[in-house]
Amino acid sequence: MAHLVVENLTKTFGTLKVLKGVDFSLEKGEVLAIIGSSGSGKTTLLRCLNFLETADGGQITVSGRPLLDGYNNDEDIRKKRLNFGLVFQSFNLFPQYSVLENVCLAPELHAQEKPDFKANKAAILADIRKNGMELLEKVGLADKADAYPCQLSGGQQQRVAIARALALSPEILCFDEPTSALDPNLTGEVLRVIRSLKTSDRTMIVVTHEMDFARKVADKVIFMANGIIEEEGTPEQVFGNPQSELTKAFLTGFDFTED
Amino acid sequence: MTFLEVTAFLLDGFKISLLIFAVTLLCGAPLGLPIAFCSMSKFKPLKALSKVIVWIVRGVPLMLQIFIIYYVPGLLFDFPLFSKIDIFMLINYGIEDAGRIVAVLIAFTINYACYFSEIYRGGIESISRGQYEAGYVLGLTQSQVFRKIVLKQVVKRIVPPMSNEIITLIKDTALANCIMVAEIIKQAKELAATDAMVWPLFYTGVFYLIFVGILTILLSKLEKKLSYFRG
Ligand SMILES: Nc1ncnc2c1ncn2[C@@H]1O[C@H](COP(=O)(O)OP(=O)(O)O)[C@@H](O)[C@H]1O
Ligand SMILES: [Mg+2]
C-alpha cells in the first residue's frame, strides 16, 4: 500500500470546478513535484490535503487510513491535518515571536494538552527547545534563533517556515511554490534546504516553477492543467519525453540548463 | 476666592471627570469586544442588529444619548429612575448627583463600547488569512490561533486608534454638564455665575492638558513596547 493515495479528488468553488478528479499515489520517502500554469488547481490540491479546504468528493488515504470519512468536527480535522505539513508561498511566520519561538510554538501548545505536561513541564519544554535548535541548525539558521521575522531576508524567513513545519514531524510535507515570493538570488538557499530534507521516510510534495529543481530532486512529476492531472511520470519522462500537447506547450516556456 | 481655593473647587469637578473617564474605559473597552464579534458574526440577524446599534450610537450626538438615557425612564415608563436615585442617595448617604452620574456612565459606556468595537473589528479583520492558516496547519485550535497568534498583532494595530479615542474620551466628559453633573466645566461655570469669575473656566484647560500629557506618555510607552515586531 502506498503511503499517500489520492483518488478522484474534486473541489468546486461556487460554479468553478477547480479540481475535477485528481488521482495519484506516493510511496514513503518519495518526492513529488507538481508543475502547471497558474490557476490549474495546484494550491487548491495542497489546501485540500491540509484540510484548509474541504474536498467535495474523492478520497485521501495516508498509510491505509482514509481521511475523508465524514468525521468533520474541528477536533477530527485538527488530527487529520497533522498528517501533513504545509510551507506557504508567503511564509506566514508569526511576527511577534522570535525565530525559535516560531518553531517551538505549536509543539509547546500540543505538549500542554498531554496529561503528563504539568509533572514534567521543564523537561518537556527543554526538549522542544533542543529539537527546535536542531531544526534551525538543519536549515542553517541556528545563529538567528533570537531574531524576529522582520529582521530576516525572505530566504531566511522561508527556511524558518520550513523548520516550523518540520517541528511537528509531519509524515507528508507540502510546499506551495516555496520560492515564488523570493528574489532570484535567494531561491537557491531554500531549494538546497528542501533538497537536504529528502530522506527515506519523509514524503514530500513540492508545487514549483523551478524546473531544474523538479528534475533533479523529484522522484515523480505531475503536470496539472485545468483541474486534472494532464501528465504524470518520472522527471525523465515528463521533461524529456512529454506526451501531452499541453505539457509540451507549458515546458517550452522554460529554459533548461544542461548538467 | 484665592487661586488655591479655586483650584481645589475645580479639582472636585475634575474628580468627577476622571470617574467618568475611568468607568467608561474599564467597562466600555471590554464591552466593545462582544459587540465586535457580533458585528463579524456569520449569523446574519445578529450581525445586522449589532451593525444597526453601532450605526445609531455612532450617528447620534453623545449629548443627545445622555438626555435619552436620563429622561426616557420618566417619559416612557413614568418612572424617573435617575432622579429617584439622586434623591435616594442624597437623603440616605448625602451623595449628590448619583443618579445623573449613573445615567452619564451608562451613556458613555455604550457610546464608547461601540466606537471601540469598530476599532477592534478593523484590527481583527486586518490580520491576514495566512496567519490563521499557518496556525491551523500546525494543528492549533481556533481559540489557540486567536489567543497565541492573532491577538498580539491586533493589539499592536489598535493601540494608535485606541489612543486617539481615549484622549477624546477625557475631553468628552465635559458633556456630562448637559444634565448638570458637577464635572470640572460645570464647576467653573458655577464660579462664573456666583462669583463673577470667568478665568477659572479657561483654567480648566490646564487640568485636561496635564492629564492628556500623562496619557500620551503612557500610551506611547505601550506603543514602543510593541514596536519590537512588524506586522
Ligand atoms: N477560495 C476560493 N474561492 C473561489 N475561487 C478560488 C478559491 N481558491 C482558488 N480559486 C480559484 O481556483 C482556481 C485554481 O486556483 P489555485 O488552486 O490557486 O491554482 P494554482 O495554485 O495552480 O495557481 C483559480 O481559478 C482560482 O481563482
Ligand atoms: Mg498556487
Short mmCIF file of C-alpha atoms and ligand atoms in Angstrom, two decimals:
data_model
loop_
_atom_site.label_atom_id
_atom_site.label_comp_id
_atom_site.label_asym_id
_atom_site.label_seq_id
_atom_site.Cartn_x
_atom_site.Cartn_y
_atom_site.Cartn_z
CA MET A 1 0.00 0.00 0.00
CA ALA A 2 1.34 3.39 -0.96
CA HIS A 3 1.98 5.95 1.77
CA LEU A 4 -0.38 8.52 0.28
CA VAL A 5 -3.21 7.71 -2.10
CA VAL A 6 -5.38 10.45 -3.58
CA GLU A 7 -8.39 9.22 -5.52
CA ASN A 8 -10.80 11.16 -7.68
CA LEU A 9 -10.44 14.31 -5.57
CA THR A 10 -12.87 17.06 -6.57
CA LYS A 11 -13.38 20.62 -5.41
CA THR A 12 -15.73 23.31 -6.69
CA PHE A 13 -15.84 26.98 -5.70
CA GLY A 14 -19.33 28.22 -6.50
CA THR A 15 -19.69 27.18 -10.11
CA LEU A 16 -15.96 26.94 -10.77
CA LYS A 17 -14.72 23.35 -10.90
CA VAL A 18 -11.15 23.68 -9.68
CA LEU A 19 -10.29 20.01 -9.10
CA LYS A 20 -12.04 17.67 -11.50
CA GLY A 21 -10.92 14.32 -10.18
CA VAL A 22 -7.27 14.11 -9.17
CA ASP A 23 -5.64 10.69 -8.72
CA PHE A 24 -2.09 9.92 -7.69
CA SER A 25 -0.17 7.95 -5.13
CA LEU A 26 3.19 8.26 -3.43
CA GLU A 27 5.42 5.76 -1.71
CA LYS A 28 7.01 6.62 1.60
CA GLY A 29 10.03 8.87 1.10
CA GLU A 30 9.10 9.82 -2.44
CA VAL A 31 9.31 13.42 -3.59
CA LEU A 32 6.57 14.60 -5.91
CA ALA A 33 6.93 17.80 -7.93
CA ILE A 34 3.71 19.37 -9.18
CA ILE A 35 4.04 21.78 -12.08
CA GLY A 36 1.45 23.59 -14.13
CA SER A 37 0.34 27.04 -15.07
CA SER A 38 -1.28 29.42 -12.67
CA GLY A 39 -4.92 28.66 -11.94
CA SER A 40 -4.63 24.95 -12.71
CA GLY A 41 -5.57 23.97 -9.14
CA LYS A 42 -2.18 23.17 -7.58
CA THR A 43 -2.69 25.31 -4.48
CA THR A 44 -6.23 24.02 -4.06
CA LEU A 45 -4.94 20.45 -4.14
CA LEU A 46 -2.42 21.15 -1.35
CA ARG A 47 -5.06 23.04 0.65
CA CYS A 48 -7.40 20.05 0.40
CA LEU A 49 -4.66 17.73 1.64
CA ASN A 50 -4.08 20.07 4.60
CA PHE A 51 -7.80 20.47 5.25
CA LEU A 52 -7.73 24.21 4.72
CA GLU A 53 -10.40 23.41 2.14
CA THR A 54 -12.83 20.54 2.36
CA ALA A 55 -12.76 18.45 -0.78
CA ASP A 56 -16.20 17.85 -2.29
CA GLY A 57 -15.53 14.25 -3.18
CA GLY A 58 -12.91 11.57 -3.58
CA GLN A 59 -10.61 10.08 -1.00
CA ILE A 60 -7.27 10.83 0.66
CA THR A 61 -5.63 7.81 2.26
CA VAL A 62 -2.49 8.01 4.41
CA SER A 63 -0.81 4.74 5.42
CA GLY A 64 -4.03 2.91 4.71
CA ARG A 65 -6.25 5.26 6.73
CA PRO A 66 -8.94 7.05 4.70
CA LEU A 67 -9.22 10.69 5.87
CA LEU A 68 -12.38 11.78 4.07
CA ASP A 69 -14.53 9.67 6.34
CA GLY A 70 -17.30 12.11 7.09
CA TYR A 71 -15.98 12.99 10.55
CA ASN A 72 -15.52 16.70 10.16
CA ASN A 73 -15.78 18.42 13.50
CA ASP A 74 -12.93 20.75 14.49
CA GLU A 75 -11.17 18.11 16.56
CA ASP A 76 -11.28 15.48 13.77
CA ILE A 77 -9.97 17.97 11.22
CA ARG A 78 -7.20 19.03 13.58
CA LYS A 79 -5.99 15.43 13.96
CA LYS A 80 -6.16 14.71 10.24
CA ARG A 81 -4.23 17.85 9.41
CA LEU A 82 -1.28 16.69 11.46
CA ASN A 83 -0.52 14.00 8.85
CA PHE A 84 0.55 16.88 6.65
CA GLY A 85 2.75 19.93 6.95
CA LEU A 86 2.45 22.94 4.66
CA VAL A 87 5.01 25.57 3.75
CA PHE A 88 3.32 28.61 2.24
CA GLN A 89 4.42 30.73 -0.67
CA SER A 90 4.26 33.80 1.60
CA PHE A 91 5.99 32.19 4.65
CA ASN A 92 3.35 33.39 7.14
CA LEU A 93 5.75 33.47 10.06
CA PHE A 94 4.30 34.81 13.31
CA PRO A 95 5.81 38.31 13.52
CA GLN A 96 5.61 38.71 17.31
CA TYR A 97 7.63 35.58 18.00
CA SER A 98 11.36 35.06 17.62
CA VAL A 99 12.63 32.52 15.13
CA LEU A 100 13.00 29.82 17.77
CA GLU A 101 9.58 30.63 19.26
CA ASN A 102 8.02 30.32 15.79
CA VAL A 103 9.43 26.82 15.54
CA CYS A 104 8.51 25.79 19.10
CA LEU A 105 5.06 27.38 19.47
CA ALA A 106 2.97 24.53 18.06
CA PRO A 107 4.92 21.70 19.75
CA GLU A 108 4.58 23.55 23.07
CA LEU A 109 0.84 24.03 22.66
CA HIS A 110 0.42 20.38 21.72
CA ALA A 111 2.53 19.30 24.70
CA GLN A 112 0.34 21.33 27.06
CA GLU A 113 -2.62 19.17 26.11
CA LYS A 114 -0.88 16.00 27.26
CA PRO A 115 -1.80 14.75 30.75
CA ASP A 116 1.82 14.43 31.93
CA PHE A 117 2.73 18.00 30.94
CA LYS A 118 2.38 19.61 34.37
CA ALA A 119 4.56 17.00 36.04
CA ASN A 120 7.44 17.21 33.55
CA LYS A 121 6.96 20.73 32.28
CA ALA A 122 10.59 21.86 32.43
CA ALA A 123 11.96 18.73 30.81
CA ILE A 124 9.34 18.72 28.05
CA LEU A 125 9.91 22.37 27.22
CA ALA A 126 13.69 21.93 27.24
CA ASP A 127 13.28 19.01 24.87
CA ILE A 128 11.12 21.04 22.48
CA ARG A 129 13.64 23.90 22.50
CA LYS A 130 16.51 21.49 21.86
CA ASN A 131 14.65 19.95 18.95
CA GLY A 132 13.85 23.46 17.67
CA MET A 133 17.52 24.42 17.75
CA GLU A 134 18.44 21.25 15.88
CA LEU A 135 15.92 22.07 13.19
CA LEU A 136 17.27 25.61 12.91
CA GLU A 137 20.72 24.15 12.53
CA LYS A 138 19.41 21.92 9.79
CA VAL A 139 18.11 24.93 7.85
CA GLY A 140 21.28 26.89 8.63
CA LEU A 141 19.74 29.49 10.94
CA ALA A 142 20.84 28.50 14.43
CA ASP A 143 22.56 31.88 14.78
CA LYS A 144 19.22 33.64 14.12
CA ALA A 145 17.28 31.82 16.83
CA ASP A 146 16.59 35.01 18.78
CA ALA A 147 15.95 37.27 15.78
CA TYR A 148 12.45 38.32 14.77
CA PRO A 149 10.99 37.57 11.33
CA CYS A 150 11.15 41.23 10.28
CA GLN A 151 14.93 41.10 10.70
CA LEU A 152 15.35 38.26 8.20
CA SER A 153 15.59 38.11 4.42
CA GLY A 154 12.84 36.34 2.51
CA GLY A 155 15.01 33.28 2.01
CA GLN A 156 15.77 33.10 5.72
CA GLN A 157 12.10 33.52 6.58
CA GLN A 158 11.16 30.66 4.31
CA ARG A 159 13.82 28.45 5.90
CA VAL A 160 12.34 29.25 9.32
CA ALA A 161 8.91 28.35 7.96
CA ILE A 162 10.34 25.01 6.84
CA ALA A 163 11.83 24.38 10.30
CA ARG A 164 8.47 25.32 11.84
CA ALA A 165 6.68 22.77 9.65
CA LEU A 166 9.27 20.10 10.47
CA ALA A 167 8.87 20.64 14.20
CA LEU A 168 5.70 18.54 14.23
CA SER A 169 7.35 15.78 12.15
CA PRO A 170 4.53 15.54 9.61
CA GLU A 171 4.52 12.35 7.56
CA ILE A 172 3.94 14.29 4.38
CA LEU A 173 5.39 17.75 3.90
CA CYS A 174 3.88 20.02 1.27
CA PHE A 175 5.43 23.13 -0.25
CA ASP A 176 3.35 25.62 -2.23
CA GLU A 177 5.71 27.47 -4.54
CA PRO A 178 8.21 27.97 -1.71
CA THR A 179 10.46 30.23 -3.75
CA SER A 180 7.96 32.22 -5.80
CA ALA A 181 7.92 35.16 -3.40
CA LEU A 182 11.72 35.36 -3.27
CA ASP A 183 14.30 37.38 -5.16
CA PRO A 184 16.01 35.11 -7.69
CA ASN A 185 19.29 35.25 -5.76
CA LEU A 186 17.59 33.83 -2.64
CA THR A 187 15.84 30.84 -4.19
CA GLY A 188 18.99 28.68 -4.14
CA GLU A 189 19.35 28.59 -0.36
CA VAL A 190 15.73 27.49 0.09
CA LEU A 191 15.85 24.86 -2.63
CA ARG A 192 19.06 23.45 -1.16
CA VAL A 193 17.35 23.10 2.23
CA ILE A 194 14.34 21.34 0.70
CA ARG A 195 16.63 19.04 -1.19
CA SER A 196 18.50 18.19 2.02
CA LEU A 197 15.24 17.08 3.65
CA LYS A 198 14.86 14.20 1.28
CA THR A 199 15.12 11.09 3.44
CA SER A 200 13.74 7.61 3.15
CA ASP A 201 10.81 8.25 5.47
CA ARG A 202 9.78 11.81 4.60
CA THR A 203 7.29 12.05 1.77
CA MET A 204 7.24 15.47 0.13
CA ILE A 205 5.04 17.28 -2.37
CA VAL A 206 6.52 20.40 -3.93
CA VAL A 207 4.50 22.72 -6.14
CA THR A 208 7.12 24.63 -8.06
CA HIS A 209 8.06 26.59 -11.14
CA GLU A 210 11.73 25.67 -10.64
CA MET A 211 12.02 23.09 -13.37
CA ASP A 212 15.67 22.31 -12.69
CA PHE A 213 14.87 21.61 -9.09
CA ALA A 214 11.91 19.40 -10.04
CA ARG A 215 14.03 17.47 -12.48
CA LYS A 216 16.91 16.87 -10.10
CA VAL A 217 15.11 16.30 -6.82
CA ALA A 218 11.73 14.77 -7.63
CA ASP A 219 11.08 11.07 -7.99
CA LYS A 220 7.81 11.80 -9.69
CA VAL A 221 6.45 14.78 -11.60
CA ILE A 222 2.83 15.72 -12.16
CA PHE A 223 1.76 18.31 -14.68
CA MET A 224 -1.62 19.80 -13.79
CA ALA A 225 -3.88 21.63 -16.21
CA ASN A 226 -7.46 22.79 -15.70
CA GLY A 227 -8.02 20.81 -12.53
CA ILE A 228 -6.82 17.44 -13.74
CA ILE A 229 -3.51 15.64 -13.93
CA GLU A 230 -2.61 16.07 -17.56
CA GLU A 231 0.62 14.11 -17.38
CA GLU A 232 2.47 12.08 -14.77
CA GLY A 233 5.76 10.25 -14.74
CA THR A 234 9.40 10.29 -13.76
CA PRO A 235 11.26 13.55 -14.36
CA GLU A 236 12.93 11.92 -17.36
CA GLN A 237 9.58 11.03 -18.88
CA VAL A 238 7.79 14.32 -18.22
CA PHE A 239 10.67 16.66 -19.04
CA GLY A 240 12.50 14.51 -21.57
CA ASN A 241 9.65 13.00 -23.50
CA PRO A 242 6.33 14.68 -22.72
CA GLN A 243 3.31 13.02 -24.35
CA SER A 244 0.62 15.66 -23.94
CA GLU A 245 0.49 18.70 -26.19
CA LEU A 246 -0.37 20.84 -23.16
CA THR A 247 2.72 19.65 -21.31
CA LYS A 248 4.91 20.33 -24.32
CA ALA A 249 3.48 23.83 -24.69
CA PHE A 250 3.96 24.52 -20.99
CA LEU A 251 7.54 23.29 -20.91
CA THR A 252 8.68 25.30 -23.93
CA GLY A 253 8.19 28.36 -21.78
CA PHE A 254 11.12 27.35 -19.57
CA ASP A 255 14.84 27.33 -20.22
CA PHE A 256 16.70 24.25 -19.15
CA THR A 257 20.31 24.31 -18.16
CA GLU A 258 22.08 21.11 -19.04
CA ASP A 259 24.12 19.46 -16.37
CA MET B 1 -11.67 83.14 46.42
CA THR B 2 -7.97 82.56 46.29
CA PHE B 3 -6.24 80.76 43.49
CA LEU B 4 -5.79 77.72 45.71
CA GLU B 5 -9.45 77.64 46.66
CA VAL B 6 -10.45 77.84 43.00
CA THR B 7 -8.02 75.04 42.20
CA ALA B 8 -9.48 72.84 44.92
CA PHE B 9 -13.02 73.63 43.77
CA LEU B 10 -12.18 72.74 40.15
CA LEU B 11 -10.31 69.64 41.29
CA ASP B 12 -13.54 68.41 42.90
CA GLY B 13 -15.11 68.67 39.47
CA PHE B 14 -12.17 67.04 37.75
CA LYS B 15 -12.53 64.05 40.06
CA ILE B 16 -15.98 63.52 38.52
CA SER B 17 -14.46 63.89 35.05
CA LEU B 18 -11.86 61.26 35.92
CA LEU B 19 -14.54 58.97 37.33
CA ILE B 20 -16.48 59.12 34.07
CA PHE B 21 -13.24 58.55 32.16
CA ALA B 22 -12.18 55.53 34.22
CA VAL B 23 -15.55 53.79 34.33
CA THR B 24 -16.12 54.32 30.61
CA LEU B 25 -12.71 52.87 29.81
CA LEU B 26 -12.94 49.94 32.22
CA CYS B 27 -16.47 48.97 31.15
CA GLY B 28 -16.54 50.18 27.55
CA ALA B 29 -13.29 48.56 26.43
CA PRO B 30 -14.33 45.00 27.40
CA LEU B 31 -17.92 45.57 26.23
CA GLY B 32 -16.61 46.54 22.81
CA LEU B 33 -15.25 43.03 22.27
CA PRO B 34 -18.56 41.10 22.19
CA ILE B 35 -20.02 43.88 20.03
CA ALA B 36 -17.11 43.49 17.61
CA PHE B 37 -17.62 39.72 17.46
CA CYS B 38 -21.34 40.22 16.84
CA SER B 39 -20.54 42.63 14.00
CA MET B 40 -18.32 39.93 12.46
CA SER B 41 -20.73 37.08 13.17
CA LYS B 42 -21.73 34.70 10.38
CA PHE B 43 -25.23 34.67 11.89
CA LYS B 44 -26.84 37.38 9.77
CA PRO B 45 -29.56 38.68 12.17
CA LEU B 46 -27.03 39.13 14.98
CA LYS B 47 -24.63 40.87 12.65
CA ALA B 48 -27.38 43.17 11.35
CA LEU B 49 -28.58 44.01 14.86
CA SER B 50 -25.08 44.80 16.01
CA LYS B 51 -24.40 46.97 12.97
CA VAL B 52 -27.63 48.92 13.43
CA ILE B 53 -26.85 49.57 17.09
CA VAL B 54 -23.34 50.73 16.26
CA TRP B 55 -24.70 52.92 13.46
CA ILE B 56 -27.21 54.61 15.77
CA VAL B 57 -24.81 55.07 18.66
CA ARG B 58 -22.09 56.49 16.47
CA GLY B 59 -24.52 58.54 14.40
CA VAL B 60 -26.23 60.43 17.20
CA PRO B 61 -24.51 63.10 19.32
CA LEU B 62 -23.33 61.78 22.66
CA MET B 63 -25.09 64.69 24.37
CA LEU B 64 -28.40 63.54 22.93
CA GLN B 65 -27.71 60.00 24.11
CA ILE B 66 -27.13 61.31 27.63
CA PHE B 67 -30.51 63.09 27.50
CA ILE B 68 -32.20 59.97 26.19
CA ILE B 69 -30.80 57.69 28.90
CA TYR B 70 -31.57 60.25 31.60
CA TYR B 71 -35.12 61.18 30.56
CA VAL B 72 -36.50 58.07 28.90
CA PRO B 73 -37.40 56.09 32.06
CA GLY B 74 -39.51 59.01 33.27
CA LEU B 75 -41.08 59.89 29.92
CA LEU B 76 -41.82 56.38 28.70
CA PHE B 77 -42.49 54.47 31.89
CA ASP B 78 -43.45 57.32 34.16
CA PHE B 79 -40.60 56.29 36.39
CA PRO B 80 -37.82 58.88 36.60
CA LEU B 81 -35.27 56.31 37.69
CA PHE B 82 -32.23 58.55 37.81
CA SER B 83 -33.91 61.40 39.68
CA LYS B 84 -35.11 58.84 42.22
CA ILE B 85 -31.54 57.57 42.64
CA ASP B 86 -30.41 61.19 43.03
CA ILE B 87 -32.87 61.79 45.84
CA PHE B 88 -32.35 58.41 47.49
CA MET B 89 -28.58 58.78 47.61
CA LEU B 90 -28.75 62.39 48.78
CA ILE B 91 -31.13 61.62 51.62
CA ASN B 92 -29.52 58.40 52.77
CA TYR B 93 -25.85 58.97 52.12
CA GLY B 94 -25.52 62.67 51.41
CA ILE B 95 -24.11 61.94 47.95
CA GLU B 96 -25.04 64.46 45.28
CA ASP B 97 -25.84 63.78 41.63
CA ALA B 98 -25.52 59.99 41.98
CA GLY B 99 -28.40 59.20 39.61
CA ARG B 100 -27.25 61.70 37.00
CA ILE B 101 -23.74 60.30 37.15
CA VAL B 102 -25.05 56.77 36.66
CA ALA B 103 -27.02 57.95 33.60
CA VAL B 104 -23.89 59.58 32.21
CA LEU B 105 -21.82 56.46 32.87
CA ILE B 106 -24.35 54.28 31.04
CA ALA B 107 -24.49 56.61 28.05
CA PHE B 108 -20.71 56.95 27.88
CA THR B 109 -20.07 53.23 28.28
CA ILE B 110 -22.49 52.27 25.49
CA ASN B 111 -21.22 55.03 23.23
CA TYR B 112 -17.55 54.25 23.68
CA ALA B 113 -18.08 50.47 23.56
CA CYS B 114 -19.48 50.96 20.06
CA TYR B 115 -16.53 53.09 18.98
CA PHE B 116 -14.09 50.60 20.49
CA SER B 117 -15.89 47.70 18.81
CA GLU B 118 -15.28 49.25 15.41
CA ILE B 119 -11.60 49.66 16.21
CA TYR B 120 -11.38 46.04 17.36
CA ARG B 121 -13.22 44.85 14.26
CA GLY B 122 -10.90 46.80 11.98
CA GLY B 123 -7.88 45.40 13.81
CA ILE B 124 -9.07 41.81 13.72
CA GLU B 125 -10.09 41.98 10.07
CA SER B 126 -6.73 43.46 9.09
CA ILE B 127 -4.83 40.32 10.12
CA SER B 128 -4.11 38.29 7.02
CA ARG B 129 -5.76 34.92 6.48
CA GLY B 130 -2.29 33.45 6.15
CA GLN B 131 -1.66 33.96 9.87
CA TYR B 132 -4.74 31.94 10.78
CA GLU B 133 -3.95 29.26 8.22
CA ALA B 134 -0.35 28.92 9.37
CA GLY B 135 -1.73 28.22 12.84
CA TYR B 136 -4.39 25.78 11.66
CA VAL B 137 -1.89 23.83 9.56
CA LEU B 138 0.17 23.37 12.73
CA GLY B 139 -2.85 21.73 14.33
CA LEU B 140 -3.80 24.61 16.61
CA THR B 141 -7.40 25.16 17.64
CA GLN B 142 -9.34 28.25 16.64
CA SER B 143 -9.02 29.61 20.15
CA GLN B 144 -5.27 28.95 20.27
CA VAL B 145 -4.83 30.70 16.94
CA PHE B 146 -6.73 33.72 18.23
CA ARG B 147 -5.05 33.91 21.62
CA LYS B 148 -1.49 32.94 20.68
CA ILE B 149 -1.13 34.32 17.18
CA VAL B 150 -3.72 36.93 16.24
CA LEU B 151 -4.36 38.80 19.50
CA LYS B 152 -1.00 40.47 19.98
CA GLN B 153 -0.89 41.57 16.36
CA VAL B 154 -4.35 43.07 16.77
CA VAL B 155 -3.30 44.86 19.96
CA LYS B 156 -0.33 46.36 18.18
CA ARG B 157 -2.53 47.63 15.38
CA ILE B 158 -5.25 49.10 17.57
CA VAL B 159 -3.03 50.98 20.01
CA PRO B 160 -2.82 54.14 17.86
CA PRO B 161 -6.59 54.44 17.14
CA MET B 162 -7.40 53.48 20.75
CA SER B 163 -5.04 56.21 21.95
CA ASN B 164 -6.94 58.78 19.92
CA GLU B 165 -10.25 57.57 21.27
CA ILE B 166 -9.00 57.58 24.88
CA ILE B 167 -7.76 61.13 24.56
CA THR B 168 -11.09 62.17 23.05
CA LEU B 169 -12.84 60.49 25.96
CA ILE B 170 -11.35 62.66 28.68
CA LYS B 171 -12.43 65.76 26.78
CA ASP B 172 -15.90 64.32 26.11
CA THR B 173 -16.54 64.02 29.85
CA ALA B 174 -17.38 67.73 29.75
CA LEU B 175 -20.65 66.73 28.05
CA ALA B 176 -21.90 65.45 31.42
CA ASN B 177 -22.72 69.02 32.38
CA CYS B 178 -25.71 68.90 30.00
CA ILE B 179 -27.64 67.17 32.78
CA MET B 180 -25.97 69.24 35.49
CA VAL B 181 -23.36 66.74 36.63
CA ALA B 182 -20.71 68.68 38.54
CA GLU B 183 -17.75 67.86 36.36
CA ILE B 184 -14.97 70.41 36.06
CA ILE B 185 -16.53 72.73 33.47
CA LYS B 186 -19.81 72.81 35.35
CA GLN B 187 -17.84 73.81 38.46
CA ALA B 188 -16.13 76.60 36.55
CA LYS B 189 -19.43 77.84 35.14
CA GLU B 190 -20.79 77.94 38.66
CA LEU B 191 -17.91 80.19 39.70
CA ALA B 192 -18.67 82.42 36.75
CA ALA B 193 -22.32 82.64 37.76
CA THR B 194 -21.94 83.06 41.52
CA ASP B 195 -18.60 84.86 41.93
CA ALA B 196 -18.45 86.56 38.51
CA MET B 197 -15.08 84.90 37.86
CA VAL B 198 -14.53 83.89 34.24
CA TRP B 199 -10.86 82.95 34.40
CA PRO B 200 -11.43 79.58 36.13
CA LEU B 201 -13.29 78.49 33.00
CA PHE B 202 -10.09 78.90 31.00
CA TYR B 203 -8.02 77.49 33.83
CA THR B 204 -9.85 74.14 33.46
CA GLY B 205 -7.89 73.64 30.24
CA VAL B 206 -4.75 73.15 32.33
CA PHE B 207 -6.29 70.16 34.09
CA TYR B 208 -7.16 68.49 30.79
CA LEU B 209 -3.76 69.27 29.33
CA ILE B 210 -1.86 67.76 32.23
CA PHE B 211 -3.97 64.62 32.15
CA VAL B 212 -3.71 64.27 28.37
CA GLY B 213 0.05 64.72 28.70
CA ILE B 214 0.28 61.84 31.17
CA LEU B 215 -1.93 59.66 28.95
CA THR B 216 0.17 60.45 25.90
CA ILE B 217 3.34 59.39 27.66
CA LEU B 218 1.80 56.13 28.91
CA LEU B 219 0.26 55.24 25.56
CA SER B 220 3.42 55.93 23.62
CA LYS B 221 5.29 53.71 26.09
CA LEU B 222 2.87 50.92 25.25
CA GLU B 223 3.35 51.59 21.55
CA LYS B 224 7.14 51.40 21.99
CA LYS B 225 6.81 48.14 23.86
CA LEU B 226 5.08 46.60 20.87
CA SER B 227 7.46 48.07 18.32
CA TYR B 228 9.90 45.14 18.53
CA PHE B 229 7.97 43.37 15.76
CA ARG B 230 6.43 44.41 12.49
CA GLY B 231 3.05 43.13 11.43
N1 LIG C 1 -11.38 30.31 -2.18
C1 LIG C 1 -11.62 30.39 -3.50
N2 LIG C 1 -12.80 30.85 -3.94
C2 LIG C 1 -13.04 30.93 -5.26
N3 LIG C 1 -12.18 30.56 -6.22
C3 LIG C 1 -10.99 30.09 -5.84
C4 LIG C 1 -10.64 29.99 -4.47
N4 LIG C 1 -9.39 29.48 -4.37
C5 LIG C 1 -8.97 29.30 -5.64
N5 LIG C 1 -9.94 29.67 -6.52
C6 LIG C 1 -9.84 29.55 -7.99
O1 LIG C 1 -9.48 28.24 -8.31
C7 LIG C 1 -8.61 28.21 -9.41
C8 LIG C 1 -7.37 27.43 -9.07
O2 LIG C 1 -6.62 28.13 -8.12
P1 LIG C 1 -5.29 27.59 -7.46
O3 LIG C 1 -5.57 26.27 -6.84
O4 LIG C 1 -4.79 28.65 -6.58
O5 LIG C 1 -4.36 27.39 -8.72
P2 LIG C 1 -2.77 27.38 -8.80
O6 LIG C 1 -2.22 27.23 -7.44
O7 LIG C 1 -2.49 26.24 -9.69
O8 LIG C 1 -2.38 28.67 -9.44
C9 LIG C 1 -8.33 29.66 -9.79
O9 LIG C 1 -9.17 29.98 -10.88
C10 LIG C 1 -8.74 30.42 -8.56
O10 LIG C 1 -9.21 31.69 -8.90
MG MG C 2 -0.89 28.47 -6.39
#
